Amino acid sequence: MTEDEMRETLRSTMTATVPPPPMSPAKVLTSARRARLRRRIAWTCAGTVTVIGTMLGGAAIIHAPILPSIGTPPPAQLAAPGRGTDTSEAWPTGPDGNPQQDRTAHAGARYDQGVQLLGAVLAALPSGYDSPETTGDNGGGMQPTRYQQAQFEERVNGTEVWSYQASIAVTDGVGTGHLTVEVHTANNQLPTESCALVGQFWGMGGVCQVVTVGTVQVGVAVQPTRDGRFDQWAAYRYSDGVVVFVAQGRTFDASRPSLTSLPYTVEQLASLATNAAFHLE
Amino acid sequence: MNDRDTGFVEYFTARSEAMRGTAYLLCGDWHRAEDLVQNAFTKLYLVWGRVSRHEVLDAYVRQVLVRLYLDERRRGWWRRERVTSRPLVDRSTPPDAPANRLMVLQALAAVPPRQRAVLVLRYWEDLSIEETAALLHCSAGTVKSQAARGLDSMRTLLMASAPLGE
């Protein structure tokens, strides 16, 4: 059986198949809302967590309520060691002393680092390119032309791992593409090998090329993927574990013409991934 | 209904049928297919707002769908549910359904899960080798070999069952 025959076989099979009535959006929405509610309840309940921890010489049971307290370290000791899941961990304490409502930091030092990253990305634009001022918003269906986010990822051995993302539209005056930098703080569980690291970015695959920048090696996905999110992206892991992804795409959205060429060459993109300004704690 | 829910429902209405078709080819049963789709969209709802572009949504849901399917297989759901060694056949199949269609579905159900996932993603969803590899977290070479083996299996199974279906 050839590939074309397989395609035709599946098409004709599905054409001859009578599907049941369409699924009910209301039912799925109800189920999804319940799932979200369950997760929120889990977060709330995590405010008082019983941790059975093995301590030196024996086991201890610790009841550790998460109390609002500005300036105190996050209750990392409450989390189970190792890679956590969404529902098993309390969100980090926000600047108001209360646990965050979700993964995203909306204020405070983490949020500020996201803003700092956005500034660093803008400052790194190559000559001849600019980033238009932001328009639109997340909820309106339009992609903002400048955007940053600081997001809690997980706790690993009691240490919080955060990611920071900055995305901007990039224009050469004619076409508009986009650039994204994503930083994962130390202790993240991302791969150490360059190309394996590249493959982890947004779950995208691609043809990987290892580029030497000074004395370090950077993985770069050089071949576009069909989903159109990015045309190329680079990944670099610092010796302290901080990971930086830098991604560029020719097309920002359907309302604007695309760039005819990418802002950075492969070598420049690799070099950009090692930009010290993107190294965040 | 707030904007979040409205957007989610609109997307579900637009894409759930296509996703259900993919799920059906993966699991061979409409009920399981609907469960997979519902679970995949529930996961999407939890991250709704962090993913907004349509093509990203499709890729996300497709990935969750396939992983749920493979996870179920790994957990042995099918071993518990299947009471015979025969491939899973759609119970909603009308009696007068074309024999060829039944043969194809039976053959597809007899292909190992990851090979079947590759076949469905490559030849039903029309994903590239690289996209399929990314979704399944494997190399392009693995996708190529799984696809080749899957096609071989389909050829063998269809040839073997052809006399019975006619």
XYZ file of C-alpha atoms in Angstrom:
447
model
C 0.000 0.000 0.000
C 1.447 3.353 -0.994
C 1.073 6.608 0.884
C -1.439 7.916 -1.635
C -3.443 4.716 -1.425
C -3.486 5.023 2.356
C -4.746 8.603 2.129
C -7.449 7.584 -0.296
C -8.384 4.581 1.836
C -8.831 6.711 4.940
C -10.776 9.366 3.039
C -13.157 6.896 1.458
C -13.568 5.033 4.736
C -14.514 8.171 6.622
C -16.778 9.287 3.806
C -18.632 5.994 4.058
C -18.839 6.241 7.830
C -21.970 7.701 9.329
C -20.932 9.624 12.432
C -23.214 10.019 15.423
C -24.878 13.395 15.995
C -22.494 16.268 16.750
C -21.216 16.504 20.284
C -22.954 18.981 22.520
C -20.853 22.097 23.147
C -22.860 22.782 26.300
C -22.039 19.384 27.730
C -18.341 19.745 26.995
C -18.323 23.270 28.374
C -19.969 22.074 31.566
C -17.415 19.319 31.909
C -14.579 21.754 31.262
C -15.920 24.218 33.824
C -16.118 21.459 36.387
C -12.548 20.497 35.661
C -11.467 24.078 36.170
C -13.449 24.298 39.381
C -11.861 21.095 40.641
C -8.452 22.511 39.910
C -9.249 25.754 41.700
C -10.518 23.851 44.696
C -7.335 21.836 44.675
C -5.323 25.043 44.667
C -7.374 26.423 47.520
C -7.073 23.250 49.513
C -3.380 23.327 48.910
C -3.343 26.392 51.154
C -3.179 23.997 54.031
C -1.104 21.114 53.041
C -0.060 18.121 54.965
C 3.322 17.027 53.957
C 4.801 13.835 55.065
C 8.448 14.440 54.737
C 11.295 12.221 55.476
C 13.774 14.039 57.600
C 17.116 13.052 58.912
C 16.697 9.952 60.979
C 12.977 9.594 60.597
C 9.684 10.818 59.247
C 7.932 13.984 60.308
C 4.449 15.254 59.632
C 4.298 18.951 58.954
C 1.135 21.025 58.841
C 2.091 24.150 57.020
C -0.604 26.676 56.157
C 0.281 29.169 53.491
C -0.038 32.484 55.243
C -0.149 35.827 53.496
C 3.180 37.401 54.189
C 4.961 39.909 52.063
C 8.614 39.296 51.690
C 8.665 35.769 52.977
C 10.053 33.151 50.685
C 7.499 31.090 48.778
C 6.412 27.953 50.552
C 8.567 25.751 48.430
C 8.953 23.263 51.216
C 5.267 22.444 50.921
C 5.580 21.044 47.479
C 6.348 17.461 46.841
C 9.883 17.087 45.613
C 10.438 16.560 41.953
C 8.271 17.527 39.088
C 4.862 18.585 40.282
C 1.518 18.694 38.582
C -0.974 21.494 38.219
C -3.281 20.251 40.874
C -0.772 19.182 43.463
C 0.928 22.499 44.101
C 0.006 25.803 45.576
C 0.723 28.813 43.448
C 3.605 30.983 44.588
C 2.900 33.876 46.871
C 2.252 37.091 45.015
C 3.427 40.564 46.002
C 0.218 41.123 47.981
C 1.131 38.245 50.245
C -1.552 35.956 48.884
C -1.070 32.968 46.614
C -1.345 33.836 42.976
C -4.647 33.040 41.315
C -2.949 31.223 38.483
C 0.461 30.628 37.054
C 0.939 34.134 35.776
C 2.564 36.831 37.864
C 0.611 40.038 37.407
C 2.830 42.157 39.623
C 5.968 41.921 41.662
C 9.529 40.900 40.970
C 8.635 38.090 38.590
C 6.364 40.325 36.577
C 9.100 42.950 36.479
C 11.515 40.424 35.052
C 9.063 39.765 32.242
C 8.952 43.474 31.519
C 12.728 43.569 31.661
C 12.902 40.763 29.136
C 10.597 42.616 26.778
C 12.885 45.627 26.975
C 15.901 43.456 26.275
C 14.226 41.923 23.236
C 13.344 45.347 21.868
C 16.883 46.531 22.471
C 18.278 43.577 20.560
C 16.393 44.287 17.327
C 18.746 44.411 14.380
C 19.287 47.599 12.443
C 16.535 48.310 9.950
C 13.833 46.657 12.008
C 11.369 48.120 14.440
C 8.584 46.848 16.639
C 5.275 48.677 16.309
C 3.554 49.879 19.472
C 1.144 47.372 20.856
C -2.420 47.292 19.630
C -5.228 44.963 20.507
C -5.364 42.737 23.518
C -5.468 39.106 24.440
C -9.186 38.959 24.929
C -10.125 40.793 21.780
C -8.806 38.147 19.491
C -6.037 40.365 18.142
C -2.459 39.542 18.780
C -0.746 42.284 20.748
C 2.351 43.540 18.986
C 4.281 43.599 22.230
C 3.632 41.169 24.995
C 5.400 39.779 28.007
C 4.533 37.228 30.642
C 6.089 35.738 33.733
C 4.781 32.323 34.558
C 5.372 29.841 37.340
C 6.237 26.458 35.891
C 6.834 24.032 38.733
C 8.780 23.300 41.855
C 11.764 21.062 41.515
C 13.297 19.857 44.754
C 11.681 22.773 46.504
C 12.905 25.401 44.075
C 10.507 27.399 41.960
C 11.055 27.264 38.248
C 9.702 30.197 36.283
C 9.497 31.042 32.634
C 9.491 34.487 31.116
C 8.260 35.211 27.655
C 8.474 38.315 25.530
C 6.944 38.453 22.068
C 7.048 41.345 19.662
C 5.974 42.110 16.150
C 8.954 43.004 13.984
C 8.638 45.154 10.901
C 11.075 46.294 8.270
C 8.630 48.970 7.155
C 6.998 46.728 4.582
C 6.355 43.346 6.082
C 5.780 42.266 9.661
C 7.073 39.153 11.345
C 7.529 38.277 14.967
C 10.145 37.464 17.515
C 9.759 35.599 20.799
C 12.222 35.028 23.591
C 11.365 32.540 26.285
C 13.540 32.020 29.337
C 13.298 29.158 31.809
C 15.029 29.640 35.124
C 17.525 27.231 36.638
C 16.404 23.785 37.832
C 14.064 23.400 34.901
C 13.630 19.871 33.599
C 14.400 20.692 29.977
C 16.936 18.563 28.102
C 20.608 19.362 28.271
C 21.576 18.338 24.752
C 21.323 21.216 22.267
C 19.069 19.652 19.651
C 16.916 17.868 22.204
C 16.450 21.251 23.824
C 15.475 22.797 20.508
C 12.871 20.104 20.065
C 11.200 21.032 23.324
C 10.241 24.517 22.289
C 6.463 24.644 22.060
C 6.461 20.994 21.098
C 7.707 21.863 17.639
C 10.088 19.691 15.736
C 12.427 20.799 13.019
C 15.766 20.219 11.450
C 18.366 21.018 14.062
C 21.751 22.539 13.441
C 24.340 23.101 16.150
C 26.021 26.474 15.893
C 29.136 27.416 17.817
C 28.991 30.860 19.376
C 32.332 31.750 20.878
C 33.038 28.825 23.146
C 29.497 27.528 23.506
C 27.162 25.538 21.322
C 23.631 26.568 20.481
C 20.982 24.403 18.859
C 19.013 26.028 16.072
C 15.955 24.678 14.304
C 16.611 25.927 10.786
C 13.763 24.421 8.843
C 10.295 25.899 8.976
C 7.437 23.871 10.356
C 4.125 23.734 8.618
C 2.098 25.019 11.515
C 3.496 28.447 10.809
C 4.188 29.477 14.348
C 7.874 30.123 13.785
C 10.318 29.697 10.955
C 13.454 29.279 13.036
C 14.315 29.070 16.675
C 17.412 28.657 18.797
C 17.932 27.182 22.232
C 20.780 27.663 24.659
C 21.315 26.305 28.131
C 23.644 28.192 30.440
C 25.920 26.249 32.731
C 23.742 27.271 35.681
C 20.715 25.664 34.012
C 18.951 28.764 32.707
C 17.514 28.036 29.265
C 16.867 30.641 26.590
C 14.760 30.085 23.500
C 14.747 32.675 20.722
C 12.297 32.219 17.863
C 11.576 34.226 14.733
C 8.827 34.062 12.160
C 8.118 35.841 8.896
C 4.410 36.269 9.526
C 2.882 38.120 12.434
C -0.763 37.759 11.480
C -2.999 37.553 8.445
C -3.769 41.264 8.468
C -0.247 42.350 7.568
C 2.163 41.333 4.842
C 4.902 38.996 5.915
C 8.578 39.773 6.043
C 10.396 38.692 2.908
C 13.371 37.596 4.965
C 13.903 36.759 8.593
C 15.416 39.433 10.853
C 18.306 37.237 11.919
C 20.546 34.783 10.140
C 20.975 31.389 11.733
C 24.278 32.485 13.234
C 22.791 35.725 14.536
C 19.857 33.882 16.023
C 22.202 31.492 17.801
C 24.228 34.399 19.084
C 21.090 36.151 20.261
C 20.187 33.124 22.360
C 23.374 33.702 24.343
C 22.589 37.368 24.942
C 23.376 37.950 28.617
C 20.394 40.279 28.896
C 18.121 37.264 28.488
C 19.693 35.413 31.395
C 17.095 35.777 34.139
C 16.876 34.361 37.629
C -21.631 33.195 28.991
C -18.406 35.170 29.265
C -15.979 35.872 26.439
C -13.763 32.984 27.422
C -16.606 30.498 27.237
C -18.000 32.004 24.065
C -14.667 31.693 22.327
C -14.203 28.183 23.593
C -17.655 27.092 22.414
C -17.110 28.668 19.015
C -13.848 26.845 18.602
C -15.335 23.590 19.829
C -18.235 23.898 17.430
C -15.875 24.576 14.554
C -13.310 21.881 15.242
C -14.778 19.116 17.363
C -16.125 17.155 14.411
C -12.755 17.015 12.711
C -11.061 16.038 15.961
C -13.666 13.364 16.574
C -12.959 11.897 13.155
C -9.284 11.688 13.973
C -10.043 10.142 17.342
C -12.347 7.628 15.688
C -9.621 6.481 13.341
C -7.283 6.153 16.290
C -9.539 4.171 18.606
C -12.137 2.689 16.225
C -15.094 3.464 18.441
C -17.291 6.547 18.411
C -17.931 6.500 22.134
C -14.250 6.367 22.981
C -13.590 8.937 20.303
C -16.025 11.320 21.945
C -14.471 10.702 25.332
C -11.041 11.472 23.924
C -12.313 14.654 22.299
C -14.087 15.759 25.441
C -10.996 15.176 27.539
C -8.790 16.951 25.044
C -11.072 19.991 24.919
C -11.314 20.023 28.690
C -7.546 20.286 28.866
C -7.686 23.044 26.290
C -10.229 24.922 28.375
C -7.860 24.896 31.331
C -5.209 26.711 29.326
C -7.601 28.800 27.242
C -6.208 32.299 27.014
C -2.634 31.146 26.924
C -3.153 29.843 23.425
C -5.099 32.035 21.080
C -4.108 31.468 17.502
C -6.290 29.014 15.679
C -3.454 26.982 14.235
C -1.922 26.725 17.678
C -5.220 25.546 19.119
C -5.513 22.835 16.495
C -2.001 21.639 17.118
C -2.538 21.662 20.873
C -5.804 19.724 20.802
C -4.449 17.243 18.277
C -1.420 16.613 20.437
C -3.464 16.134 23.589
C -5.844 13.850 21.741
C -3.119 11.561 20.460
C -1.344 11.446 23.791
C -4.543 10.622 25.624
C -5.119 7.819 23.179
C -1.603 6.450 23.573
C -1.753 6.837 27.355
C -4.973 4.871 27.471
C -3.360 2.145 25.492
C -0.362 2.098 27.791
C -2.575 1.931 30.857
C -4.281 -1.103 29.429
C -7.745 0.379 29.042
C -8.165 -1.524 25.843
C -7.004 -4.775 27.367
C -9.698 -4.439 30.002
C -12.396 -3.489 27.581
C -11.696 -5.856 24.724
C -12.937 -9.329 25.331
C -11.688 -10.905 22.128
C -8.474 -10.755 20.208
C -10.295 -9.446 17.187
C -9.688 -5.838 16.250
C -12.103 -3.377 17.753
C -14.987 -2.794 15.402
C -17.283 0.177 15.485
C -20.466 -0.984 17.187
C -22.462 1.760 15.551
C -21.665 0.367 12.136
C -24.907 -0.164 10.249
C -25.410 -3.689 8.931
C -25.254 -2.558 5.338
C -21.987 -0.677 5.708
C -19.594 -1.294 2.846
C -17.416 -4.315 3.472
C -14.338 -2.400 2.429
C -14.896 0.139 5.120
C -15.137 -2.574 7.751
C -11.995 -4.201 6.469
C -10.073 -0.963 6.626
C -11.219 -0.186 10.155
C -10.419 -3.702 11.320
C -7.020 -3.595 9.704
C -6.294 -0.194 11.199
C -7.341 -1.445 14.627
C -4.891 -4.334 14.293
C -1.935 -2.040 13.677
C 0.103 -1.265 16.827
C -0.994 1.994 18.505
C 1.993 4.172 17.695
C 2.083 2.977 14.110
C -1.610 3.689 13.871
C -1.088 7.143 15.297
C 1.581 7.791 12.678
C -0.692 6.555 9.895
C -3.583 8.723 11.041
C -1.465 11.820 11.553
C 0.441 11.464 8.297
C -2.337 10.315 5.955
C -5.524 11.575 7.534
C -4.356 14.774 9.192
C -1.758 15.284 6.459
C 0.907 16.336 8.931
C 4.462 16.398 7.701
C 7.035 13.935 8.960
C 8.550 16.637 11.138
C 5.208 17.681 12.597
C 4.296 14.092 13.319
C 7.660 13.535 14.975
C 7.187 16.618 17.122
C 3.721 15.559 18.177
C 4.831 12.054 19.080
C 8.110 13.211 20.607
C 10.199 10.992 18.385
C 12.614 11.439 15.525
C 11.697 11.943 11.890
C 13.420 8.647 11.173
C 11.153 6.897 13.638
C 8.102 8.392 11.962
C 9.332 7.193 8.578
C 9.968 3.685 9.813
C 6.679 3.527 11.742
C 4.812 4.759 8.681
C 6.501 2.203 6.448
C 5.739 -0.599 8.882
C 2.197 0.632 9.294
C 1.638 0.653 5.547
C 3.103 -2.829 5.295
C 0.827 -4.021 8.064
C -2.202 -2.477 6.405
C -1.297 -4.075 3.091
C -0.871 -7.489 4.686
C -4.012 -7.235 6.766
C -6.167 -6.004 3.916
C -4.896 -8.693 1.581
C -5.566 -11.325 4.188
C -9.077 -10.133 4.900
C -10.126 -9.312 1.340
C -11.549 -12.769 0.519
C -13.615 -12.711 3.686
C -15.070 -9.342 2.949
C -16.299 -10.197 -0.478
